[in-house]
Short mmCIF file of C-alpha atoms in Angstrom, two decimals:
data_model
loop_
_atom_site.label_atom_id
_atom_site.label_comp_id
_atom_site.label_asym_id
_atom_site.label_seq_id
_atom_site.Cartn_x
_atom_site.Cartn_y
_atom_site.Cartn_z
CA MET A 245 0.00 0.00 0.00
CA GLU A 246 1.77 3.12 -1.25
CA THR A 247 -1.12 5.61 -1.27
CA PRO A 248 -3.19 6.97 1.61
CA SER A 249 -6.87 6.15 1.92
CA PRO A 250 -9.32 8.34 -0.06
CA LEU A 251 -10.59 9.80 3.22
CA ALA A 252 -7.08 10.81 4.24
CA VAL A 253 -6.50 12.43 0.84
CA LEU A 254 -9.73 14.43 1.11
CA VAL A 255 -8.98 15.56 4.65
CA VAL A 256 -5.47 16.66 3.77
CA ALA A 257 -6.57 18.35 0.53
CA ALA A 258 -9.09 20.38 2.47
CA ALA A 259 -6.52 21.24 5.09
CA LEU A 260 -4.08 22.41 2.43
CA ALA A 261 -6.58 24.78 0.86
CA GLY A 262 -5.42 28.32 1.29
CA LEU A 263 -1.81 27.39 1.90
CA SER A 264 -0.69 27.71 -1.70
CA ALA A 265 -0.15 31.47 -1.68
CA PRO A 266 3.57 32.19 -1.29
CA ARG A 267 4.75 34.34 1.57
CA ALA A 268 7.76 36.58 1.54
CA ALA A 269 10.67 34.97 3.31
CA CYS A 270 11.16 36.26 6.81
CA GLU A 271 14.46 36.54 8.56
CA GLN A 272 13.78 33.69 10.95
CA PRO A 273 13.23 30.30 9.30
CA ASN A 274 10.36 27.97 10.11
CA PHE A 275 11.11 24.59 11.69
CA ILE A 276 9.30 21.28 11.36
CA VAL A 277 10.70 18.39 13.39
CA ILE A 278 9.07 15.04 12.62
CA LEU A 279 9.87 12.28 15.10
CA ALA A 280 8.86 8.74 14.13
CA ASP A 281 8.29 6.19 16.91
CA ASP A 282 10.30 2.93 16.95
CA VAL A 283 11.23 3.20 13.27
CA GLY A 284 14.13 1.06 12.09
CA TRP A 285 17.16 2.40 10.23
CA GLY A 286 16.26 -0.05 7.48
CA ASP A 287 12.66 1.15 7.25
CA LEU A 288 13.64 3.79 4.70
CA GLY A 289 14.15 2.74 1.13
CA ALA A 290 16.89 5.35 0.84
CA ASN A 291 18.79 3.41 3.53
CA TRP A 292 17.84 -0.16 2.70
CA ALA A 293 17.03 -1.33 -0.82
CA GLU A 294 14.65 -4.05 0.37
CA THR A 295 12.24 -1.41 1.73
CA LYS A 296 9.72 -0.33 -0.93
CA GLU A 297 7.07 1.43 1.17
CA THR A 298 8.67 4.90 1.56
CA PRO A 299 8.60 6.80 -1.75
CA HIS A 300 7.91 10.17 -0.08
CA LEU A 301 10.70 9.78 2.46
CA ASP A 302 13.01 8.63 -0.32
CA GLU A 303 12.08 11.74 -2.29
CA LEU A 304 12.84 13.82 0.81
CA ALA A 305 16.26 12.17 0.95
CA ALA A 306 16.87 12.89 -2.74
CA GLU A 307 15.92 16.55 -2.35
CA GLY A 308 17.82 17.00 0.91
CA THR A 309 20.56 15.37 2.97
CA ARG A 310 20.51 11.87 4.43
CA PHE A 311 22.42 11.17 7.63
CA VAL A 312 23.62 7.59 7.96
CA ASP A 313 25.42 7.85 11.32
CA PHE A 314 22.63 9.59 13.23
CA HIS A 315 21.56 8.48 16.71
CA SER A 316 18.72 8.91 19.14
CA ALA A 317 19.77 10.26 22.53
CA ALA A 318 18.33 7.18 24.25
CA SER A 319 16.84 3.87 23.15
CA THR A 320 13.39 4.32 24.64
CA CYS A 321 10.58 6.84 24.37
CA SER A 322 10.52 9.37 27.24
CA PRO A 323 14.31 9.82 27.63
CA SER A 324 14.77 10.20 23.88
CA ARG A 325 12.09 12.88 23.64
CA ALA A 326 13.28 14.73 26.72
CA SER A 327 16.78 14.91 25.25
CA LEU A 328 15.54 16.17 21.90
CA LEU A 329 13.59 18.99 23.56
CA THR A 330 16.37 19.98 26.00
CA GLY A 331 19.60 19.11 24.18
CA ARG A 332 20.66 17.24 27.34
CA LEU A 333 20.98 13.57 28.20
CA GLY A 334 18.73 12.01 30.82
CA ALA A 335 21.67 11.95 33.23
CA ARG A 336 21.38 15.75 33.21
CA ASN A 337 17.66 16.45 32.64
CA GLY A 338 16.45 13.69 34.96
CA VAL A 339 14.36 11.69 32.47
CA THR A 340 15.93 8.23 32.52
CA HIS A 341 12.99 5.94 31.75
CA ASN A 342 9.39 6.10 30.55
CA PHE A 343 6.53 7.83 32.30
CA ALA A 344 3.33 5.92 33.03
CA VAL A 345 -0.38 6.60 32.59
CA THR A 346 -0.54 7.32 36.32
CA SER A 347 2.64 9.43 36.49
CA VAL A 348 2.42 12.55 38.62
CA GLY A 349 5.62 14.06 37.25
CA GLY A 350 7.31 14.52 33.92
CA LEU A 351 10.19 16.41 32.37
CA PRO A 352 11.39 18.52 35.34
CA LEU A 353 9.95 22.02 35.28
CA ASN A 354 13.36 23.66 35.70
CA GLU A 355 14.49 22.18 32.39
CA THR A 356 13.99 24.60 29.50
CA THR A 357 12.44 23.17 26.35
CA LEU A 358 13.21 24.06 22.76
CA ALA A 359 9.66 25.36 22.43
CA GLU A 360 10.19 27.78 25.34
CA VAL A 361 13.35 29.19 23.79
CA LEU A 362 11.80 29.59 20.34
CA ARG A 363 8.57 31.08 21.66
CA GLU A 364 10.61 33.68 23.52
CA ALA A 365 12.34 34.39 20.18
CA GLY A 366 9.00 35.19 18.54
CA TYR A 367 7.95 31.80 17.20
CA SER A 368 4.50 30.29 17.13
CA THR A 369 5.01 26.84 18.66
CA GLY A 370 2.94 23.71 18.18
CA ALA A 371 3.19 20.08 19.24
CA ILE A 372 1.13 17.44 17.49
CA GLY A 373 1.21 13.74 18.36
CA LYS A 374 2.79 11.71 21.13
CA TRP A 375 4.11 13.62 24.14
CA HIS A 376 5.20 11.09 26.83
CA LEU A 377 6.95 13.68 29.00
CA GLY A 378 4.27 14.03 31.67
CA HIS A 379 0.62 14.96 31.30
CA HIS A 380 -0.41 15.90 34.83
CA GLY A 381 -0.56 19.54 35.90
CA ARG A 382 2.16 21.78 34.50
CA HIS A 383 4.02 18.89 32.86
CA HIS A 384 1.44 18.99 30.08
CA PRO A 385 2.85 20.37 26.77
CA SER A 386 0.58 23.42 26.97
CA PHE A 387 2.75 24.55 29.89
CA ARG A 388 6.10 23.56 28.36
CA GLY A 389 6.35 26.24 25.71
CA PHE A 390 3.79 25.10 23.16
CA ASP A 391 1.08 27.54 22.08
CA TYR A 392 -0.92 24.65 20.68
CA TYR A 393 -1.09 20.93 21.39
CA PHE A 394 -3.09 18.19 19.70
CA GLY A 395 -2.29 14.58 20.41
CA ILE A 396 -1.97 11.64 22.76
CA PRO A 397 -0.11 12.13 26.06
CA TYR A 398 1.85 8.87 25.74
CA SER A 399 2.12 5.82 23.47
CA HIS A 400 -1.03 4.82 21.62
CA ASP A 401 -1.00 1.33 23.13
CA MET A 402 -1.20 2.75 26.69
CA GLY A 403 -4.97 2.84 26.70
CA CYS A 404 -7.77 0.87 25.12
CA THR A 405 -9.61 1.97 21.97
CA ASP A 406 -12.61 0.79 19.99
CA THR A 407 -10.27 0.35 17.01
CA PRO A 408 -7.26 -1.22 18.74
CA GLY A 409 -5.17 -1.59 15.63
CA TYR A 410 -2.51 -4.24 15.76
CA ASN A 411 -0.37 -5.48 18.60
CA TRP A 412 1.46 -8.65 19.52
CA PRO A 413 -0.05 -10.31 21.40
CA PRO A 414 -3.29 -8.53 20.40
CA CYS A 415 -5.27 -6.48 22.89
CA PRO A 416 -9.08 -6.30 23.12
CA PRO A 417 -11.13 -3.17 22.42
CA CYS A 418 -12.39 -0.94 25.22
CA PRO A 419 -15.13 -2.45 27.35
CA ARG A 420 -18.60 -0.98 27.09
CA HIS A 421 -19.94 -2.56 30.27
CA GLY A 422 -18.45 -2.66 33.75
CA ALA A 423 -18.28 -6.45 33.93
CA ALA A 424 -15.84 -6.54 31.01
CA ALA A 425 -13.49 -3.94 32.39
CA ARG A 426 -10.78 -6.26 33.72
CA ALA A 427 -7.61 -6.84 31.73
CA THR A 428 -6.99 -10.41 30.66
CA ARG A 429 -3.32 -9.74 29.88
CA LYS A 430 -0.95 -7.54 31.83
CA ASP A 431 0.38 -5.78 28.72
CA CYS A 432 -3.09 -4.55 27.72
CA TYR A 433 -4.74 -1.42 29.06
CA THR A 434 -8.48 -1.98 29.38
CA GLU A 435 -9.30 0.04 32.49
CA VAL A 436 -8.93 3.50 30.89
CA ALA A 437 -9.43 4.50 27.27
CA LEU A 438 -6.73 6.29 25.28
CA PRO A 439 -7.35 10.07 25.38
CA LEU A 440 -6.92 12.63 22.61
CA PHE A 441 -6.12 16.15 23.80
CA GLU A 442 -6.51 19.52 22.19
CA ASN A 443 -4.55 21.84 24.42
CA VAL A 444 -5.61 20.83 27.96
CA THR A 445 -9.02 19.42 27.04
CA ILE A 446 -9.76 15.80 26.24
CA VAL A 447 -11.73 15.94 22.98
CA GLN A 448 -12.08 12.20 22.43
CA GLN A 449 -11.73 9.16 24.69
CA PRO A 450 -11.12 6.58 23.34
CA VAL A 451 -9.20 7.82 20.32
CA ASN A 452 -10.24 6.60 16.90
CA LEU A 453 -6.91 5.22 15.66
CA SER A 454 -8.27 4.69 12.14
CA SER A 455 -8.43 8.42 11.46
CA LEU A 456 -5.50 9.56 13.59
CA ALA A 457 -2.99 10.02 10.77
CA ALA A 458 -5.43 12.16 8.78
CA ARG A 459 -6.27 14.25 11.86
CA TYR A 460 -2.58 14.88 12.56
CA ALA A 461 -2.10 16.08 8.98
CA GLU A 462 -5.16 18.32 9.25
CA GLU A 463 -4.03 19.86 12.53
CA ALA A 464 -0.50 20.38 11.23
CA ALA A 465 -1.84 22.30 8.23
CA ARG A 466 -4.19 24.29 10.46
CA PHE A 467 -1.33 25.24 12.80
CA ILE A 468 0.89 26.37 9.91
CA ARG A 469 -1.94 28.42 8.43
CA ARG A 470 -2.53 30.18 11.76
CA ALA A 471 1.18 31.00 12.03
CA ARG A 472 1.19 32.35 8.49
CA ASP A 473 -1.89 34.47 9.07
CA GLY A 474 -0.31 35.82 12.24
CA GLY A 475 2.89 36.75 10.45
CA ARG A 476 5.10 34.76 12.79
CA PRO A 477 7.71 32.07 12.11
CA PHE A 478 6.70 28.69 13.45
CA PHE A 479 8.13 25.63 15.16
CA LEU A 480 6.09 22.46 14.67
CA TYR A 481 7.05 19.36 16.63
CA LEU A 482 5.21 16.45 15.02
CA ALA A 483 5.71 13.26 17.05
CA LEU A 484 4.08 10.48 15.07
CA ALA A 485 2.29 7.45 16.49
CA HIS A 486 3.91 5.42 13.72
CA MET A 487 5.67 2.94 13.96
CA HIS A 488 5.29 1.99 17.65
CA VAL A 489 2.73 -0.66 16.83
CA PRO A 490 0.61 -0.30 13.69
CA LEU A 491 -2.57 1.74 13.89
CA GLU A 492 -5.81 0.49 12.40
CA VAL A 493 -4.77 0.60 8.72
CA PRO A 494 -6.44 -0.79 5.59
CA PRO A 495 -5.55 -4.44 4.98
CA PRO A 496 -2.32 -4.78 2.99
CA PRO A 497 -2.56 -6.13 -0.56
CA PRO A 498 -1.75 -9.82 -1.02
CA SER A 499 1.43 -8.85 -2.84
CA SER A 500 2.78 -6.93 0.15
CA ALA A 501 5.89 -8.60 1.51
CA ARG A 502 5.65 -6.85 4.89
CA GLY A 503 1.95 -7.22 5.58
CA VAL A 504 0.40 -4.99 8.22
CA TYR A 505 3.71 -3.35 9.14
CA GLY A 506 4.32 -2.42 5.52
CA ALA A 507 0.84 -0.92 5.26
CA ALA A 508 1.46 1.17 8.37
CA LEU A 509 4.86 2.24 7.03
CA SER A 510 3.19 3.37 3.81
CA GLU A 511 0.66 5.37 5.82
CA MET A 512 3.46 7.08 7.76
CA ASP A 513 5.31 7.80 4.54
CA ALA A 514 2.22 9.37 2.98
CA LEU A 515 1.72 11.54 6.09
CA VAL A 516 5.31 12.82 5.88
CA GLY A 517 4.76 13.51 2.20
CA ARG A 518 1.72 15.66 3.00
CA ILE A 519 3.65 17.62 5.61
CA LYS A 520 6.40 18.30 3.07
CA GLN A 521 3.72 19.51 0.67
CA VAL A 522 2.39 21.85 3.34
CA ALA A 523 5.89 23.19 4.02
CA ASP A 524 6.55 23.79 0.33
CA SER A 525 3.23 25.52 -0.27
CA HIS A 526 3.74 27.70 2.80
CA GLY A 527 6.92 29.22 1.45
CA LYS A 528 9.46 26.93 -0.15
CA GLY A 529 12.96 27.84 0.87
CA ASN A 530 12.10 29.23 4.29
CA THR A 531 11.32 26.03 6.18
CA LEU A 532 13.70 23.43 7.58
CA LEU A 533 12.13 19.98 7.83
CA TRP A 534 14.05 17.50 9.97
CA PHE A 535 12.92 13.86 10.13
CA ALA A 536 14.35 11.34 12.61
CA GLY A 537 13.47 8.32 14.73
CA ASP A 538 13.15 8.29 18.52
CA ASN A 539 14.90 4.90 18.86
CA GLY A 540 15.24 1.58 17.08
CA PRO A 541 12.51 -0.98 16.39
CA TRP A 542 10.63 -2.87 19.09
CA ALA A 543 11.87 -6.38 18.35
CA GLN A 544 9.54 -8.21 20.75
CA LYS A 545 6.63 -7.26 18.47
CA CYS A 546 7.93 -9.75 15.88
CA GLU A 547 6.50 -9.07 12.41
CA LEU A 548 5.08 -5.76 13.72
CA ALA A 549 8.61 -4.41 14.31
CA GLY A 550 10.84 -2.51 11.91
CA ARG A 551 14.02 -3.35 10.05
CA LEU A 552 17.42 -2.90 11.64
CA GLY A 553 19.29 -2.80 8.34
CA PRO A 554 22.87 -4.00 8.92
CA PHE A 555 22.89 -3.03 12.62
CA VAL A 556 22.05 -6.43 14.04
CA GLY A 557 24.21 -6.47 17.19
CA ALA A 558 25.47 -9.96 16.36
CA TRP A 559 27.57 -10.32 19.54
CA GLN A 560 24.47 -9.83 21.68
CA ARG A 561 22.26 -12.03 19.53
CA GLN A 562 24.60 -14.93 20.07
CA ARG A 563 24.01 -14.54 23.81
CA GLY A 564 20.25 -14.02 23.72
CA GLY A 565 17.77 -11.22 23.51
CA SER A 566 17.21 -8.38 21.09
CA SER A 567 19.82 -5.80 20.09
CA ALA A 568 17.25 -3.16 19.12
CA LYS A 569 15.06 -0.80 21.19
CA GLN A 570 16.05 -0.45 24.86
CA THR A 571 19.65 -1.52 24.18
CA THR A 572 22.86 0.40 23.52
CA TRP A 573 23.67 -1.68 20.45
CA GLU A 574 23.52 0.23 17.16
CA GLY A 575 20.09 -1.16 16.37
CA GLY A 576 18.76 0.48 19.52
CA HIS A 577 19.85 4.04 18.79
CA ARG A 578 21.06 4.43 15.18
CA VAL A 579 18.00 5.86 13.46
CA PRO A 580 17.04 7.18 10.03
CA ALA A 581 17.43 10.95 9.67
CA LEU A 582 16.80 13.38 6.83
CA ALA A 583 16.98 17.17 6.54
CA TYR A 584 15.28 19.20 3.83
CA TRP A 585 15.53 22.94 3.19
CA PRO A 586 15.50 23.92 -0.48
CA GLY A 587 18.23 26.35 -1.34
CA ARG A 588 20.03 25.90 1.98
CA ILE A 589 20.59 22.17 2.56
CA PRO A 590 22.31 20.37 -0.34
CA ALA A 591 20.21 17.88 -2.26
CA LYS A 592 21.24 14.29 -3.02
CA ARG A 593 23.86 14.37 -0.29
CA THR A 594 24.77 11.64 2.19
CA SER A 595 26.49 12.74 5.39
CA ARG A 596 28.52 10.37 7.55
CA ALA A 597 28.97 12.88 10.37
CA LEU A 598 28.33 11.46 13.84
CA LEU A 599 25.13 13.28 14.85
CA SER A 600 22.31 12.91 17.37
CA THR A 601 18.81 14.08 18.15
CA LEU A 602 20.58 16.02 20.90
CA ASP A 603 21.82 18.37 18.16
CA ILE A 604 18.34 19.51 17.13
CA PHE A 605 17.98 21.85 20.13
CA PRO A 606 21.21 23.88 19.79
CA THR A 607 21.03 23.90 15.99
CA LEU A 608 17.52 25.33 15.79
CA VAL A 609 18.25 27.80 18.57
CA ALA A 610 21.26 29.08 16.61
CA LEU A 611 19.35 29.28 13.33
CA ALA A 612 16.59 31.26 15.06
CA GLY A 613 19.14 33.76 16.36
CA ALA A 614 18.31 32.87 19.95
CA ALA A 615 20.57 32.00 22.89
CA LEU A 616 20.97 28.74 24.78
CA PRO A 617 19.58 28.74 28.33
CA PRO A 618 22.26 29.66 30.90
CA ASN A 619 23.59 27.75 33.91
CA ARG A 620 23.63 24.30 32.36
CA ARG A 621 25.68 22.24 29.94
CA PHE A 622 24.46 20.68 26.72
CA ASP A 623 25.27 17.39 25.06
CA GLY A 624 24.08 18.53 21.65
CA LEU A 625 26.03 20.59 19.10
CA ASP A 626 25.08 23.31 16.65
CA VAL A 627 25.52 21.22 13.51
CA SER A 628 24.31 23.80 11.00
CA PRO A 629 27.66 23.59 9.11
CA VAL A 630 26.93 19.88 8.56
CA LEU A 631 23.37 20.63 7.47
CA PHE A 632 24.57 23.19 4.93
CA GLY A 633 27.28 20.92 3.51
CA GLN A 634 30.15 23.06 4.80
CA SER A 635 31.46 20.28 7.04
CA ASP A 636 31.03 16.59 7.67
CA VAL A 637 32.35 16.61 11.23
CA GLY A 638 29.98 15.99 14.11
CA HIS A 639 30.64 14.63 17.58
CA LYS A 640 34.07 13.42 18.60
CA VAL A 641 32.48 11.53 21.50
CA LEU A 642 28.84 10.42 21.76
CA LEU A 643 27.35 8.87 24.88
CA HIS A 644 24.68 6.15 24.84
CA PRO A 645 22.70 5.83 28.10
CA ASN A 646 21.28 2.59 29.46
CA SER A 647 17.66 2.41 28.31
CA GLY A 648 16.12 -0.63 29.95
CA ALA A 649 17.93 -3.71 28.68
CA ALA A 650 20.85 -3.68 31.12
CA GLY A 651 22.37 -1.50 33.83
CA LYS A 652 20.75 1.32 35.78
CA ASP A 653 18.46 3.40 33.58
CA GLY A 654 20.08 6.58 32.32
CA GLU A 655 23.62 5.76 33.40
CA ILE A 656 26.34 6.07 30.77
CA GLU A 657 28.06 2.74 30.18
CA THR A 658 28.50 2.87 26.40
CA LEU A 659 30.25 5.51 24.34
CA ARG A 660 31.41 6.18 20.83
CA LEU A 661 34.83 7.67 20.01
CA ALA A 662 35.33 8.15 16.27
CA GLN A 663 34.82 4.70 14.72
CA TYR A 664 35.27 2.91 18.04
CA LYS A 665 32.44 1.93 20.34
CA ALA A 666 33.11 0.83 23.91
CA PHE A 667 30.73 -1.13 26.16
CA TYR A 668 31.17 -1.23 29.92
CA THR A 669 27.81 -3.03 30.19
CA THR A 670 25.93 -5.13 27.64
CA GLY A 671 22.54 -6.79 27.62
CA GLY A 672 19.70 -7.78 25.34
CA ALA A 673 16.09 -6.59 25.45
CA MET A 674 13.19 -8.98 24.99
CA ALA A 675 13.29 -10.58 21.54
CA CYS A 676 10.44 -11.95 19.44
CA ASP A 677 10.94 -15.41 20.97
CA GLY A 678 10.60 -13.99 24.49
CA SER A 679 14.29 -14.35 25.34
CA THR A 680 16.41 -11.64 26.97
CA GLY A 681 20.15 -11.27 27.23
CA PRO A 682 21.50 -11.02 30.76
CA ALA A 683 23.45 -7.95 31.78
CA GLU A 684 27.23 -8.37 31.60
CA HIS A 685 29.75 -5.88 32.93
CA HIS A 686 33.07 -5.42 31.13
CA GLN A 687 36.23 -4.05 32.69
CA PRO A 688 38.17 -3.36 30.58
CA PRO A 689 35.40 -2.56 28.11
CA LEU A 690 34.42 -4.42 24.97
CA ILE A 691 35.53 -2.30 22.01
CA PHE A 692 34.25 -2.65 18.45
CA ASN A 693 35.63 -0.96 15.33
CA LEU A 694 32.44 0.02 13.52
CA ASP A 695 34.29 0.85 10.31
CA ARG A 696 35.10 -2.84 9.92
CA ASP A 697 32.35 -4.42 12.00
CA ILE A 698 29.07 -2.56 11.64
CA GLN A 699 27.23 -5.68 12.79
CA GLU A 700 29.03 -5.51 16.16
CA GLN A 701 29.96 -9.14 15.84
CA GLU A 702 33.55 -9.43 17.07
CA PRO A 703 35.08 -7.07 19.67
CA LEU A 704 38.74 -6.21 19.38
CA ASP A 705 41.14 -8.60 21.05
CA ALA A 706 42.13 -6.92 24.32
CA ALA A 707 45.71 -8.01 23.69
CA SER A 708 45.85 -6.53 20.18
CA ARG A 709 47.82 -3.42 19.26
CA GLU A 710 44.67 -1.68 18.09
CA TYR A 711 42.88 -2.26 21.40
CA GLN A 712 45.86 -1.14 23.46
CA ALA A 713 46.25 1.96 21.29
CA VAL A 714 42.63 3.14 21.56
CA LEU A 715 41.85 2.12 25.16
CA PRO A 716 43.63 5.10 26.82
CA ALA A 717 41.73 7.59 24.65
CA ILE A 718 38.43 5.87 25.40
CA SER A 719 39.17 5.78 29.12
CA ARG A 720 40.03 9.50 29.16
CA ALA A 721 36.91 10.42 27.17
CA TYR A 722 34.73 8.32 29.47
CA ALA A 723 36.18 9.82 32.63
CA ARG A 724 35.82 13.38 31.29
CA ALA A 725 32.19 12.73 30.31
CA LEU A 726 31.24 11.36 33.71
CA GLU A 727 32.95 14.25 35.48
CA ASP A 728 31.25 16.79 33.24
CA ILE A 729 27.84 15.37 34.12
CA ALA A 730 28.64 15.07 37.83
CA THR A 731 29.62 18.75 38.03
CA ASP A 732 26.70 20.05 35.94
CA ASN A 733 23.39 21.53 37.03
CA VAL A 734 21.48 18.24 36.91
CA THR A 735 17.85 17.60 37.80
CA VAL A 736 15.85 14.58 38.93
CA ALA A 737 12.43 13.72 37.52
CA ASP A 738 9.48 12.81 39.72
CA TYR A 739 8.46 9.25 38.81
CA SER A 740 5.82 8.87 41.52
CA LYS A 741 2.43 7.51 40.51
CA ASP A 742 -1.12 8.23 41.56
CA PRO A 743 -4.25 6.81 39.91
CA SER A 744 -5.84 10.26 40.15
CA ALA A 745 -3.27 11.51 37.59
CA THR A 746 -4.77 9.27 34.90
CA PRO A 747 -6.38 11.35 32.12
CA CYS A 748 -10.09 10.67 32.39
CA CYS A 749 -12.82 12.58 30.59
CA ASP A 750 -15.74 11.11 32.54
CA ALA A 751 -15.00 8.83 35.48
CA GLN A 752 -18.68 7.87 35.66
CA HIS A 753 -18.40 5.97 32.37
CA VAL A 754 -16.63 2.66 31.81
CA ALA A 755 -13.02 3.27 30.70
CA CYS A 756 -13.62 7.04 31.04
CA ARG A 757 -15.51 6.97 27.75
CA CYS A 758 -16.73 10.29 26.36
CA GLN A 759 -17.01 12.19 23.11
CA ALA A 760 -16.81 15.96 22.83
CA PRO A 761 -19.82 17.48 21.02
CA GLY A 762 -17.60 18.94 18.28
CA ALA A 763 -16.65 22.24 19.85
CA ARG A 764 -13.02 23.18 19.23
CA ALA A 765 -10.91 24.03 22.26
CA ALA A 766 -9.52 27.54 22.38
CA VAL A 767 -5.82 28.02 21.63
CA PRO A 768 -4.00 29.40 24.69
CA ASP A 769 -2.54 32.86 24.11
CA ARG A 770 0.96 33.25 25.49
CA HIS A 771 0.28 36.94 26.20
CA THR A 772 -2.73 36.28 28.40
CA GLU A 773 -3.41 34.07 31.35
CA ARG A 774 -4.66 30.66 30.25
CA ARG A 775 -8.33 30.34 30.92
CA ALA A 776 -9.47 27.66 33.34
CA THR A 777 -10.25 24.92 30.84
CA ARG A 778 -11.28 21.63 32.45
CA PHE A 779 -8.12 19.54 32.75
CA CYS A 780 -9.86 16.16 32.86
CA LEU A 781 -6.87 14.80 34.80
#
């Protein structure tokens, strides 16, 4: 399936109406950051020839720059997103593992988000899609620098729906009667339906997953149109539900080699294509579009998980478990990444610079002419010279935090130095067959030369000249990194839980079921006090 449904086409076409008139370029560029969920490096045809479902993303790669050594800041959802929006690792910003439906806290309030910096610089700021950085009280995105929010506060499998889409093992739809409200499997959420927010109001619970992609496209176009009409540059953070587990998508054709996952990948690709069309019609040449993944594929979902490409973590696979999401193997954090900005970013270019989602924060801040927040250190770099083809040099050292498979969450026990990657702890996440790889600690560390061994199959012999030559540099870099974090202004997130923090539109109904009558929630104005909209939390 390489085309969106007719309904999606109609919705997007209507949303695009009125966006075709060109606007004079303003001094500050517009920014669109699209973050895909659990997408594999090999899920892009531009990266992996076997993938055929991404013509729009492949076109984006051909018209912009493709980054092949690009990494998420963590290998699981909340820490990865917190790092993108702060430019700081979880060891600094406090977000070291995922938040829950009942979480009281979120991204610590003393951490400054990219949206807050850009809004202060005159930008209209919008977040559409998955948040997963706290939804209770002032952790909600409407209080973290975003003028507008439309989306789901966490992953779309963290609540029941009437159209549950696909999961492995499958989960039942929301109950409609109290007697059916008990979960039959611990991984399924049947007590509370998945909520859809517009700003701080729940507008639908449960969410209709079948129309979610089209609604995201519609709201993205609406946000861009409002920014244009207001004469302000915009920052749109579009955090897709795809490809965590497939939404309710049309059945794949019999000829599809990847079945349901391929159909969902095609839907995501079409959505990105529509957003690119919006950006071009809004004012081609004045908008930077940056696409990346939040971490690697979720291997335990079997055929509903993405492709790793060549990054298979062979050493770990021989010992059990997955080497993808939640691990510090390449498959866990090396993600697809593309940047598109006609006239500024070179087309048909492949960059091998060592980059990270951490770099999005300082790069956009610099391009906006703003300043980084004071009194803290950043792990990201301003990589605009790499974007513009003036350099192909990124990080000298890149840190990979523990993300659930082994070691204490958020601690740094893996790092990259040039082509060398050192592991002080290894472990495998749950694989499709249910196996996990036990945590192993390594002192001295395992070291792989990724230039020769991209599959991470055979670590260097500790007695070899190469190992002995690189170990001192790795040890120094590791010690400096740990000291830098220990002496920084670090914060700690509140991971406490309370059932009362669960988003619930109507507690009197089974699974908090409700449906807004169609009224559109007001957009909070940053120049006025937010009105007391019902939080439903």
